[in-house]
Coordinates of C-alpha atoms in Angstrom, one line a residue:
M1 CA 35.9 -64.9 -2.3
L2 CA 38.8 -66.2 -4.6
S3 CA 38.1 -68.3 -7.6
P4 CA 39.8 -71.8 -6.8
K5 CA 41.1 -71.1 -10.8
Y6 CA 43.7 -68.4 -9.2
I7 CA 45.1 -70.8 -6.7
R8 CA 47.9 -73.0 -6.7
N9 CA 48.9 -75.8 -3.7
F10 CA 52.5 -77.2 -4.2
S11 CA 55.1 -78.3 -2.4
I12 CA 58.8 -78.8 -2.6
I13 CA 60.2 -82.3 -2.3
A14 CA 64.0 -83.3 -2.5
H15 CA 66.6 -85.3 -1.2
I16 CA 68.2 -83.7 2.3
D17 CA 70.6 -80.7 1.7
H18 CA 69.3 -80.1 -2.1
G19 CA 68.4 -76.6 -1.1
K20 CA 64.4 -76.8 -0.4
S21 CA 64.2 -74.1 2.1
T22 CA 66.6 -72.1 0.3
L23 CA 64.5 -72.0 -2.6
A24 CA 61.4 -71.6 -0.4
D25 CA 63.1 -68.2 1.0
R26 CA 63.8 -67.0 -2.6
L27 CA 60.2 -67.6 -3.5
L28 CA 58.9 -65.6 -0.4
E29 CA 61.2 -62.8 -1.4
I30 CA 60.4 -62.7 -4.9
T31 CA 56.5 -62.6 -4.2
G32 CA 57.1 -59.8 -1.7
T33 CA 55.7 -61.9 1.0
V34 CA 58.4 -61.0 3.4
S35 CA 60.5 -57.9 3.3
K36 CA 64.6 -57.5 3.0
R37 CA 64.3 -56.5 6.5
E38 CA 62.5 -59.5 7.9
M39 CA 64.6 -62.0 5.7
K40 CA 66.8 -64.7 6.9
E41 CA 68.1 -67.7 5.9
Q42 CA 66.0 -70.7 6.2
L43 CA 63.0 -68.6 7.3
L44 CA 60.7 -71.2 7.3
D45 CA 62.6 -73.5 9.5
D46 CA 61.6 -71.8 12.7
M47 CA 62.6 -74.9 15.3
A48 CA 65.5 -74.1 17.3
L49 CA 66.8 -77.9 16.4
E50 CA 66.0 -77.2 12.8
R51 CA 68.5 -74.1 12.6
E52 CA 71.3 -75.7 14.7
R53 CA 71.1 -79.0 12.4
G54 CA 70.5 -76.9 9.0
I55 CA 67.7 -79.5 8.3
T56 CA 64.0 -79.2 8.1
I57 CA 62.2 -81.7 10.6
K58 CA 58.4 -80.5 10.5
A59 CA 56.7 -79.6 7.3
H60 CA 55.8 -75.5 6.9
A61 CA 53.0 -73.9 5.2
V62 CA 53.2 -70.5 3.5
T63 CA 50.6 -68.4 1.2
M64 CA 52.2 -66.4 -1.2
R65 CA 50.3 -63.5 -3.7
Y66 CA 52.0 -63.4 -7.1
Q67 CA 51.3 -61.1 -10.4
H68 CA 51.0 -63.1 -13.6
D69 CA 49.7 -62.0 -16.9
G70 CA 47.8 -59.3 -14.9
R71 CA 46.2 -61.7 -12.8
T72 CA 47.0 -62.2 -9.1
Y73 CA 47.5 -65.7 -8.1
E74 CA 47.6 -67.1 -4.6
L75 CA 50.3 -69.7 -4.2
N76 CA 50.3 -72.2 -1.1
L77 CA 53.6 -73.5 -0.4
I78 CA 54.3 -76.6 1.9
D79 CA 58.2 -76.7 2.5
T80 CA 58.9 -80.7 3.4
P81 CA 61.7 -82.4 5.1
G82 CA 64.1 -84.4 2.9
H83 CA 65.5 -87.2 5.2
V84 CA 64.1 -90.7 5.0
D85 CA 62.9 -91.0 8.6
F86 CA 60.5 -87.7 8.1
H87 CA 58.8 -89.2 4.8
Y88 CA 55.6 -89.2 7.0
E89 CA 55.9 -85.7 7.0
V90 CA 56.1 -85.5 3.5
S91 CA 53.3 -87.7 2.5
R92 CA 50.9 -85.5 4.6
S93 CA 52.0 -82.5 2.8
L94 CA 51.2 -84.2 -0.6
A95 CA 47.8 -85.1 0.2
C96 CA 46.9 -81.4 0.4
C97 CA 48.5 -80.5 -3.0
E98 CA 48.0 -80.7 -6.5
G99 CA 51.5 -80.2 -7.5
A100 CA 55.4 -80.6 -6.5
V101 CA 58.7 -79.1 -7.4
L102 CA 61.1 -81.9 -7.4
L103 CA 64.4 -80.3 -6.9
V104 CA 67.6 -81.9 -7.8
D105 CA 71.1 -80.8 -7.1
A106 CA 73.1 -80.0 -10.3
F107 CA 76.1 -81.5 -9.0
Q108 CA 75.0 -84.5 -6.8
G109 CA 72.1 -85.3 -9.2
V110 CA 69.2 -87.8 -8.4
E111 CA 69.9 -89.4 -4.8
A112 CA 67.9 -92.1 -3.1
Q113 CA 65.3 -89.8 -1.5
T114 CA 65.0 -88.0 -4.8
V115 CA 63.5 -91.1 -6.3
A116 CA 61.3 -91.9 -3.1
N117 CA 59.6 -88.7 -3.2
A118 CA 59.2 -88.5 -6.8
Y119 CA 57.4 -91.9 -6.7
A120 CA 55.2 -90.6 -3.9
A121 CA 54.1 -87.6 -5.5
M122 CA 53.3 -89.6 -8.8
E123 CA 51.3 -92.1 -6.4
H124 CA 49.2 -89.0 -5.1
D125 CA 48.8 -87.9 -9.1
L126 CA 50.6 -84.8 -8.7
A127 CA 51.7 -82.7 -11.3
I128 CA 55.6 -82.6 -11.0
V129 CA 57.6 -79.6 -12.0
P130 CA 61.4 -80.6 -12.3
V131 CA 63.7 -78.0 -10.9
M132 CA 67.6 -78.3 -11.1
N133 CA 69.3 -76.2 -8.2
K134 CA 72.7 -74.9 -7.9
I135 CA 73.4 -74.5 -11.4
D136 CA 75.9 -71.5 -10.3
L137 CA 78.2 -73.9 -8.7
T138 CA 81.5 -74.5 -10.8
H139 CA 81.8 -78.0 -10.7
A140 CA 77.8 -78.5 -11.5
R141 CA 77.2 -80.9 -14.5
P142 CA 73.7 -79.6 -15.3
E143 CA 73.5 -81.9 -18.6
E144 CA 74.2 -85.2 -16.8
V145 CA 71.8 -84.5 -14.2
K146 CA 69.2 -83.9 -16.7
D147 CA 70.1 -87.4 -18.4
E148 CA 69.7 -89.2 -14.6
I149 CA 66.2 -87.3 -14.2
E150 CA 64.9 -88.3 -17.4
Q151 CA 66.5 -92.0 -17.1
T152 CA 65.5 -92.7 -13.6
L153 CA 62.2 -90.9 -13.4
A154 CA 60.7 -90.8 -17.1
I155 CA 60.7 -87.0 -17.0
D156 CA 61.3 -85.2 -19.9
R157 CA 64.6 -83.4 -19.9
G158 CA 63.4 -80.4 -21.9
E159 CA 60.8 -79.7 -18.8
V160 CA 63.9 -79.3 -16.4
I161 CA 64.3 -75.9 -15.2
G162 CA 67.8 -74.6 -13.8
C163 CA 67.6 -72.0 -11.2
S164 CA 70.3 -71.3 -8.2
A165 CA 68.1 -70.6 -5.0
K166 CA 71.2 -69.3 -3.3
T167 CA 71.5 -66.2 -5.8
G168 CA 67.8 -66.0 -7.0
L169 CA 69.1 -66.9 -10.7
N170 CA 65.8 -67.8 -12.9
C171 CA 63.7 -68.7 -9.6
E172 CA 61.0 -66.5 -11.2
A173 CA 60.7 -69.0 -13.8
V174 CA 59.8 -71.9 -11.1
L175 CA 57.1 -69.4 -10.2
E176 CA 55.5 -69.5 -13.7
A177 CA 56.2 -73.0 -14.3
V178 CA 54.2 -73.6 -11.0
I179 CA 51.5 -71.3 -12.4
N180 CA 51.4 -72.8 -15.9
R181 CA 52.0 -76.6 -15.4
V182 CA 50.1 -77.1 -11.7
P183 CA 46.3 -77.6 -12.0
P184 CA 44.0 -75.5 -9.9
P185 CA 42.2 -77.1 -7.1
S186 CA 39.1 -78.9 -8.2
G187 CA 36.9 -78.0 -5.2
D188 CA 33.4 -76.0 -5.1
P189 CA 33.2 -72.8 -3.2
E190 CA 29.4 -73.3 -3.0
A191 CA 29.2 -77.1 -1.7
T192 CA 29.2 -78.0 2.0
L193 CA 32.2 -77.2 3.9
Q194 CA 34.7 -80.0 3.5
A195 CA 38.3 -79.4 5.0
M196 CA 41.2 -81.8 5.6
V197 CA 43.3 -81.4 9.0
F198 CA 47.0 -82.1 7.5
D199 CA 48.6 -80.6 11.0
S200 CA 48.3 -78.7 14.5
V201 CA 50.3 -77.0 16.7
Y202 CA 50.2 -75.7 20.4
D203 CA 49.9 -72.0 21.1
E204 CA 50.0 -71.2 24.9
F205 CA 47.9 -68.1 24.3
R206 CA 45.4 -69.2 21.7
G207 CA 45.4 -73.0 22.4
A208 CA 45.6 -75.7 19.7
V209 CA 45.7 -74.3 16.3
T210 CA 44.6 -76.4 13.3
Y211 CA 46.1 -76.6 9.8
V212 CA 43.5 -77.1 7.3
R213 CA 43.3 -77.5 3.4
I214 CA 39.8 -76.7 2.4
M215 CA 38.5 -79.2 -0.2
N216 CA 35.1 -78.0 -0.5
G217 CA 32.7 -75.0 0.7
V218 CA 33.7 -71.9 2.6
V219 CA 34.7 -71.5 6.6
R220 CA 33.9 -68.0 8.1
K221 CA 34.7 -66.5 11.3
G222 CA 32.1 -67.2 14.0
Q223 CA 30.7 -70.2 12.2
K224 CA 30.0 -73.5 14.3
I225 CA 32.4 -76.6 12.7
R226 CA 32.3 -80.1 13.5
F227 CA 35.4 -82.6 13.5
L228 CA 34.0 -86.1 12.1
Q229 CA 36.6 -88.5 13.3
A230 CA 36.8 -86.4 17.0
G231 CA 32.9 -86.1 16.9
T232 CA 33.3 -82.6 18.3
T233 CA 31.8 -79.5 17.7
H234 CA 33.4 -76.0 18.2
E235 CA 32.9 -72.3 17.0
V236 CA 35.7 -70.7 15.0
V237 CA 37.2 -67.8 17.2
E238 CA 39.7 -66.9 14.5
L239 CA 41.0 -68.3 11.0
G240 CA 43.5 -67.2 8.6
Q241 CA 46.6 -67.9 6.4
F242 CA 50.2 -68.1 6.8
T243 CA 52.3 -65.2 5.4
P244 CA 54.3 -66.9 6.9
R245 CA 53.4 -65.3 10.3
R246 CA 49.6 -66.0 11.0
A247 CA 47.5 -63.5 9.4
A248 CA 43.8 -63.0 10.0
R249 CA 41.1 -63.6 7.5
E250 CA 37.2 -63.5 7.5
Q251 CA 37.0 -66.4 5.3
L252 CA 38.8 -69.6 3.8
S253 CA 37.0 -70.8 0.6
A254 CA 37.9 -74.0 -1.5
G255 CA 41.2 -74.5 -2.7
Q256 CA 42.7 -72.4 0.2
V257 CA 45.3 -73.5 3.0
G258 CA 45.1 -72.0 6.2
Y259 CA 44.5 -72.3 10.1
L260 CA 41.4 -72.4 12.7
V261 CA 41.6 -71.5 16.3
C262 CA 38.4 -72.8 18.1
N263 CA 39.1 -72.5 21.7
I264 CA 40.6 -76.3 22.1
K265 CA 42.5 -76.4 25.1
S266 CA 44.1 -79.5 24.0
L267 CA 46.1 -81.0 21.2
G268 CA 44.8 -84.4 21.7
Q269 CA 41.3 -83.3 20.7
I270 CA 42.5 -82.8 17.1
H271 CA 43.1 -85.7 14.8
I272 CA 45.5 -85.2 12.0
G273 CA 43.4 -86.6 9.2
D274 CA 40.3 -85.6 10.4
T275 CA 37.6 -84.1 8.2
V276 CA 35.9 -80.5 9.2
T277 CA 32.4 -79.9 8.1
V278 CA 29.3 -77.9 9.1
A279 CA 28.0 -78.2 12.7
T280 CA 24.3 -78.4 11.5
G281 CA 22.5 -79.7 8.6
E282 CA 23.8 -82.6 6.1
P283 CA 27.6 -83.1 6.7
A284 CA 30.5 -83.6 4.0
P285 CA 31.5 -87.3 3.5
A286 CA 34.6 -88.0 5.6
L287 CA 38.0 -87.7 3.6
E288 CA 40.3 -90.6 3.2
G289 CA 42.7 -89.0 5.7
Y290 CA 46.0 -90.5 6.1
H291 CA 47.4 -94.2 6.9
E292 CA 49.1 -94.5 10.7
P293 CA 52.9 -93.9 10.5
Q294 CA 54.6 -97.2 11.1
R295 CA 57.1 -97.3 14.2
M296 CA 60.2 -99.1 12.8
V297 CA 62.5 -98.6 15.8
F298 CA 62.1 -98.8 19.6
C299 CA 64.3 -98.2 22.4
G300 CA 63.9 -97.2 26.2
L301 CA 64.3 -93.8 27.6
Y302 CA 64.8 -93.4 31.3
P303 CA 65.5 -90.1 33.4
S304 CA 69.2 -90.7 34.8
D305 CA 67.8 -89.2 37.9
G306 CA 64.7 -91.2 38.8
Q307 CA 63.0 -88.1 40.5
D308 CA 62.4 -86.6 36.8
F309 CA 59.9 -89.4 35.8
E310 CA 57.0 -87.3 36.0
Q311 CA 59.0 -84.5 34.2
L312 CA 59.9 -87.1 31.5
R313 CA 56.4 -88.2 31.2
E314 CA 55.0 -84.5 30.8
A315 CA 57.9 -83.8 28.1
L316 CA 57.1 -86.9 26.1
G317 CA 53.3 -86.1 26.0
K318 CA 53.9 -82.5 24.6
L319 CA 56.2 -84.0 22.0
A320 CA 53.7 -86.8 21.1
I321 CA 50.8 -84.5 20.5
N322 CA 52.9 -82.1 17.8
D323 CA 54.6 -85.3 16.4
P324 CA 51.8 -88.1 15.7
S325 CA 54.6 -90.5 14.3
F326 CA 56.2 -90.9 17.8
E327 CA 54.6 -93.3 20.6
F328 CA 55.4 -94.0 24.4
E329 CA 54.5 -96.2 26.7
P330 CA 55.7 -96.6 30.3
E331 CA 58.0 -99.6 31.2
T332 CA 60.2 -100.7 34.2
S333 CA 63.5 -102.2 34.0
D334 CA 65.3 -104.0 37.1
A335 CA 68.5 -102.0 36.1
L336 CA 67.2 -98.6 35.3
G337 CA 64.0 -98.2 37.2
F338 CA 60.8 -96.4 35.7
G339 CA 61.1 -95.1 32.3
F340 CA 59.3 -95.1 28.8
R341 CA 59.4 -97.7 25.7
C342 CA 59.4 -95.2 22.8
G343 CA 58.4 -96.0 19.3
F344 CA 60.3 -94.0 16.2
L345 CA 60.0 -94.1 12.4
G346 CA 64.0 -94.3 12.5
L347 CA 66.9 -93.5 13.8
L348 CA 67.4 -89.7 13.0
H349 CA 64.0 -89.5 14.4
M350 CA 65.1 -91.1 17.6
E351 CA 68.1 -88.7 17.9
I352 CA 65.7 -85.6 17.1
I353 CA 63.1 -86.7 19.9
Q354 CA 66.3 -87.4 22.3
Q355 CA 67.6 -84.1 21.6
R356 CA 64.6 -82.2 22.0
L357 CA 63.7 -83.5 25.4
E358 CA 67.3 -82.7 26.5
Q359 CA 66.8 -79.4 25.5
E360 CA 63.3 -78.1 25.8
A361 CA 62.7 -80.1 29.0
D362 CA 66.3 -80.0 30.5
I363 CA 66.3 -83.7 31.5
D364 CA 69.1 -86.1 31.1
L365 CA 68.1 -89.3 29.8
V366 CA 69.8 -92.8 29.6
Q367 CA 69.0 -94.8 26.3
T368 CA 68.9 -98.5 25.9
A369 CA 70.0 -100.0 22.8
P370 CA 67.5 -99.4 19.5
N371 CA 65.2 -102.4 18.6
V372 CA 62.8 -103.3 16.1
T373 CA 59.4 -104.8 16.2
Y374 CA 59.4 -108.5 15.8
R375 CA 56.7 -110.9 15.4
I376 CA 56.5 -114.5 17.1
L377 CA 54.3 -117.5 16.7
K378 CA 54.3 -119.3 19.9
K379 CA 53.9 -123.1 20.1
D380 CA 50.2 -122.7 21.4
G381 CA 49.4 -120.8 18.0
E382 CA 49.4 -117.5 19.7
W383 CA 51.0 -114.6 17.6
L384 CA 53.0 -111.8 19.6
E385 CA 54.5 -108.4 18.7
V386 CA 57.3 -107.6 20.4
H387 CA 59.3 -104.1 20.8
T388 CA 61.7 -105.1 23.4
P389 CA 64.0 -108.2 23.7
T390 CA 62.8 -108.8 27.4
R391 CA 59.3 -109.6 26.2
V392 CA 60.5 -112.5 23.9
P393 CA 59.2 -115.7 25.5
D394 CA 61.6 -118.7 26.3
L395 CA 63.2 -120.6 23.3
G396 CA 61.1 -123.7 23.9
D397 CA 58.0 -121.8 23.7
I398 CA 58.7 -120.4 20.2
E399 CA 57.6 -121.9 16.8
E400 CA 58.7 -118.9 14.2
F401 CA 60.7 -115.9 14.9
H402 CA 59.7 -113.2 12.2
Q403 CA 61.8 -110.0 11.7
P404 CA 61.3 -107.1 9.6
I405 CA 62.8 -107.0 6.1
V406 CA 63.3 -103.7 4.1
R407 CA 64.1 -103.1 0.7
V408 CA 67.1 -100.4 0.8
S409 CA 68.1 -98.5 -2.4
F410 CA 71.7 -97.2 -2.4
V411 CA 72.8 -94.4 -4.9
L412 CA 76.5 -94.2 -5.0
P413 CA 79.5 -93.6 -7.1
T414 CA 80.5 -96.8 -9.5
E415 CA 83.9 -97.2 -7.6
Y416 CA 82.4 -98.0 -4.3
V417 CA 80.2 -100.9 -5.8
G418 CA 82.3 -103.5 -4.3
G419 CA 82.6 -102.3 -0.7
I420 CA 78.9 -102.0 -0.8
M421 CA 77.9 -105.2 -2.1
K422 CA 80.4 -106.8 0.3
L423 CA 78.9 -104.5 3.3
C424 CA 75.1 -106.3 2.5
A425 CA 76.5 -109.5 1.7
D426 CA 78.1 -109.5 5.4
R427 CA 74.7 -108.8 6.8
R428 CA 73.0 -111.4 4.7
G429 CA 71.4 -109.0 2.5
V430 CA 69.5 -110.3 -0.7
F431 CA 70.5 -108.7 -4.2
V432 CA 67.5 -107.5 -6.1
R433 CA 69.0 -105.3 -9.0
Q434 CA 71.6 -102.8 -10.1
E435 CA 70.9 -99.7 -12.1
Y436 CA 73.1 -97.3 -13.9
L437 CA 71.7 -93.8 -13.5
S438 CA 75.0 -92.4 -15.5
P439 CA 78.2 -93.9 -16.6
T440 CA 79.6 -92.6 -13.1
R441 CA 76.9 -93.6 -10.6
V442 CA 74.7 -96.4 -10.0
M443 CA 71.4 -97.8 -8.0
L444 CA 72.0 -100.6 -5.8
V445 CA 68.6 -102.4 -4.6
Y446 CA 68.9 -105.0 -1.5
D447 CA 66.6 -106.8 1.0
L448 CA 68.1 -106.4 4.3
A449 CA 67.0 -107.3 7.9
L450 CA 65.6 -103.9 9.3
A451 CA 67.8 -104.8 12.3
E452 CA 71.2 -104.6 10.4
V453 CA 70.2 -101.3 8.8
V454 CA 69.3 -99.5 11.8
Y455 CA 72.4 -100.0 14.0
D456 CA 75.0 -98.5 11.9
M457 CA 74.3 -99.0 8.0
H458 CA 74.1 -95.1 7.5
D459 CA 77.7 -94.6 9.1
K460 CA 79.1 -97.6 7.4
L461 CA 78.0 -96.7 3.9
K462 CA 79.0 -92.8 4.6
S463 CA 82.6 -94.3 5.2
I464 CA 82.8 -96.7 2.4
T465 CA 81.8 -94.3 -0.2
R466 CA 83.5 -91.3 1.6
G467 CA 80.4 -89.5 2.1
Y468 CA 79.3 -89.7 -1.6
G469 CA 76.4 -92.7 -1.2
T470 CA 72.9 -92.0 0.0
M471 CA 70.3 -94.7 0.9
D472 CA 66.5 -94.9 1.3
Y473 CA 64.4 -97.8 2.5
E474 CA 60.9 -98.9 2.8
L475 CA 59.2 -101.7 4.8
K476 CA 58.9 -104.7 2.5
G477 CA 57.0 -107.1 5.3
Y478 CA 58.0 -109.8 7.8
E479 CA 59.9 -112.5 6.7
L480 CA 61.0 -115.9 9.2
G481 CA 64.5 -115.7 10.3
D482 CA 66.9 -117.6 12.6
L483 CA 66.9 -115.4 15.6
V484 CA 67.5 -115.8 19.3
R485 CA 67.3 -113.7 22.5
L486 CA 70.8 -113.1 24.0
D487 CA 70.8 -112.8 27.7
V488 CA 73.4 -111.3 29.9
L489 CA 73.7 -112.7 33.4
V490 CA 75.6 -111.3 36.2
K491 CA 76.2 -113.2 39.2
G492 CA 74.0 -115.8 37.8
E493 CA 70.6 -113.2 37.5
R494 CA 69.7 -112.2 34.4
V495 CA 70.1 -108.2 33.4
D496 CA 67.0 -107.3 31.5
A497 CA 68.3 -104.1 30.3
L498 CA 71.3 -105.6 28.4
S499 CA 69.1 -108.3 26.6
I500 CA 69.4 -108.2 22.7
V501 CA 67.6 -110.1 19.8
C502 CA 70.1 -111.0 17.1
D503 CA 70.8 -114.1 14.7
R504 CA 71.8 -117.1 15.5
R505 CA 75.0 -117.0 13.6
D506 CA 76.3 -113.8 15.2
A507 CA 75.2 -114.7 18.9
D508 CA 79.0 -116.2 20.0
A509 CA 80.6 -113.3 18.7
R510 CA 78.1 -110.4 20.1
G511 CA 78.2 -112.5 23.4
R512 CA 81.8 -112.6 23.7
A513 CA 82.1 -108.8 22.8
I514 CA 79.3 -107.6 25.4
I515 CA 81.0 -109.9 28.3
K516 CA 84.5 -108.6 27.5
K517 CA 83.1 -105.0 27.6
L518 CA 81.4 -105.8 31.0
K519 CA 84.3 -107.0 32.7
Q520 CA 86.2 -103.6 31.8
E521 CA 83.1 -101.3 33.3
I522 CA 81.9 -103.2 36.2
P523 CA 84.3 -102.3 39.2
R524 CA 85.9 -105.2 41.4
H525 CA 84.0 -106.4 44.5
M526 CA 84.8 -108.1 47.5
F527 CA 83.5 -111.3 46.1
E528 CA 84.1 -113.2 42.8
V529 CA 81.6 -111.9 40.1
A530 CA 80.7 -114.2 37.1
L531 CA 79.9 -112.8 33.9
Q532 CA 77.9 -114.8 31.2
A533 CA 76.3 -114.7 27.8
A534 CA 73.2 -117.0 27.5
I535 CA 70.7 -118.4 24.7
G536 CA 68.1 -119.9 26.7
T537 CA 69.8 -122.1 29.3
R538 CA 73.0 -122.8 27.1
I539 CA 76.0 -120.5 28.3
I540 CA 77.9 -119.4 25.4
A541 CA 80.4 -116.9 27.3
R542 CA 82.1 -116.2 30.4
E543 CA 84.5 -113.8 32.3
T544 CA 84.9 -113.4 35.9
I545 CA 85.9 -110.2 37.8
S546 CA 88.4 -111.7 40.4
A547 CA 87.9 -110.6 44.0
M548 CA 89.6 -108.0 46.1
R549 CA 91.7 -109.9 48.1
K550 CA 93.4 -108.6 51.5
N551 CA 96.8 -110.5 52.5
V552 CA 95.5 -111.9 55.8
T553 CA 98.8 -113.8 56.3
A554 CA 101.1 -110.7 56.1
K555 CA 101.5 -110.7 59.9
C556 CA 102.5 -114.3 59.9
Y557 CA 106.3 -114.1 59.9
G558 CA 107.9 -117.9 59.3
G559 CA 106.4 -120.3 61.9
D560 CA 103.8 -123.2 60.9
I561 CA 102.1 -123.4 58.0
S562 CA 98.9 -124.4 59.6
R563 CA 98.2 -120.9 61.2
K564 CA 98.5 -119.6 57.5
R565 CA 96.1 -122.4 56.3
K566 CA 93.6 -121.3 59.1
L567 CA 93.5 -117.9 58.2
W568 CA 92.9 -118.7 54.4
E569 CA 90.2 -120.8 55.1
K570 CA 88.6 -118.3 57.7
Q571 CA 89.0 -115.7 54.5
K572 CA 87.4 -118.4 52.0
E573 CA 84.2 -118.8 54.5
G574 CA 83.6 -114.8 54.7
K575 CA 83.9 -114.2 51.0
K576 CA 81.4 -117.1 50.4
R577 CA 78.9 -115.6 52.7
M578 CA 79.5 -112.4 51.3
K579 CA 79.0 -113.8 47.8
S580 CA 75.6 -115.2 48.8
I581 CA 74.3 -112.1 50.2
G582 CA 76.2 -109.2 48.3
Q583 CA 75.0 -107.1 45.6
V584 CA 76.6 -106.1 41.9
D585 CA 76.4 -103.0 41.7
I586 CA 76.4 -102.1 37.7
P587 CA 77.2 -98.5 37.0
Q588 CA 75.0 -96.6 34.4
K589 CA 78.6 -96.1 32.3
A590 CA 78.5 -99.9 31.8
F591 CA 75.2 -100.3 30.1
L592 CA 76.1 -97.4 27.9
A593 CA 79.3 -98.9 27.0
V594 CA 77.9 -102.3 25.9
L595 CA 75.0 -100.3 23.8
E596 CA 77.5 -98.5 21.8
T597 CA 80.4 -101.1 21.4
G598 CA 78.6 -104.4 21.0
E599 CA 78.0 -104.0 17.1
E600 CA 81.6 -102.6 16.6
D601 CA 83.1 -105.3 18.7
K602 CA 81.1 -108.0 16.9
K603 CA 82.4 -106.7 13.1
K604 CA 86.2 -106.9 14.6
S605 CA 85.9 -110.7 16.2

């Protein structure tokens, strides 16, 4: 049995693209965990989408053996995502570690996510090993970046280790620092078994595979174990560690990270954050687990072919099991038919789920505009939580309309401060503070409505700062807003899929933009079609699609005008009858056009 004092559990945290997965590759190479023949770039990113996009989406665990001062140490590394949407994956990984390697790019310096992840590690009381990557770049600025680390994160610049994950330069020093600075796990191998479930995956041959970090005690093959939260008992059929493939072991003891296979048929029986303990005798107390992830963005996903509804339900079910931060529920729309209302952590999360559905399940999807969650106090004192504009009650029933507010941190070069301040002022942001990280870089902090951030704030930030700006946001709470539901009426009937919630001051411009766009996309009918934007019963914009007309008087050459009038009257009657029974066909393209361009047109007008 390995003594906990020779075990180190650590994760690598950093801003997106600062080299986490590349550093993990080098550490696997140096420790001999993976042979040169098996080595490939971003070895731990095994999902097709991760390799395609070059980003980490899921946290990955791997066990390495390393010789130091004549002793063999077991290093358990958990590689984490860097994007703000996957912060939940990072927090799950940090709960299983005693230390964190904080990676900073030697050229880009401290970015928004670097700050957020460093604070998250400090909240978990982890030992932080600051590492500066990419020092081999010709345009690296190591001294300035060390100043930024010291100034922003209050970490002594003398502790910063410089390395190049790409070439392997000085990467051994990172391993030495992990052994010397990260404390060993405090678990007791003699105590009752207590393990934390931090992830799970589904293997079609073995069933559900549970990823655990053993806090106390020992778990052995063939032993009966109990999941406290689920209240179920199972026998351990196989256990082991990741090297990075699954390698079977006879037992796992306190401080170790590994996996359990217990013949569990469905991932729904495993709860992330659950505690594993012994099935007989006095069980260990339950561990604190994780906070439920907060879904921030909601949108409707509909199969473009109505026949694929059951297939979509199955595909969503599979994704939700492996990704506990994603949820869905069935909903119907008059315009789009049967589909699902899905909740995500952010826009990138939404995009990735959609891409995975299209690639893995081969389903063609139609997506409605992303919405955030609103809280509404009705006149009768009832509180509602609303994820979709169609569920917003009528204007007369609403006492208070609350919207989510986020605190957004922008890190950018100083010359773009004016542009970002104007962008935030246009979106009614409240200035909080401004901090200079170095003479050339600044951090701006604003409070903004989440709905303003969700649509296109990231794209606007990148275009204003020419790609150099980064942002991170966290939910601050809900505040009272002057919000209204904007409805779109086609031929006097409300089209639920086109309703949006917006600020009252933007409503007129948004309404006009949507109606203009619809007029271009809806084909002409044999009768006149009125398009209107309305707030409650007040119409704020109108366009008319004129009817297709046949020249019924073409065959009348000269003669009495009353003959022509008679034909025109007859045509008018026919049009009137057609208008009362005719259905307006709104093509799918019209929905997508409105969702894509409503925001841009609002800005232009």
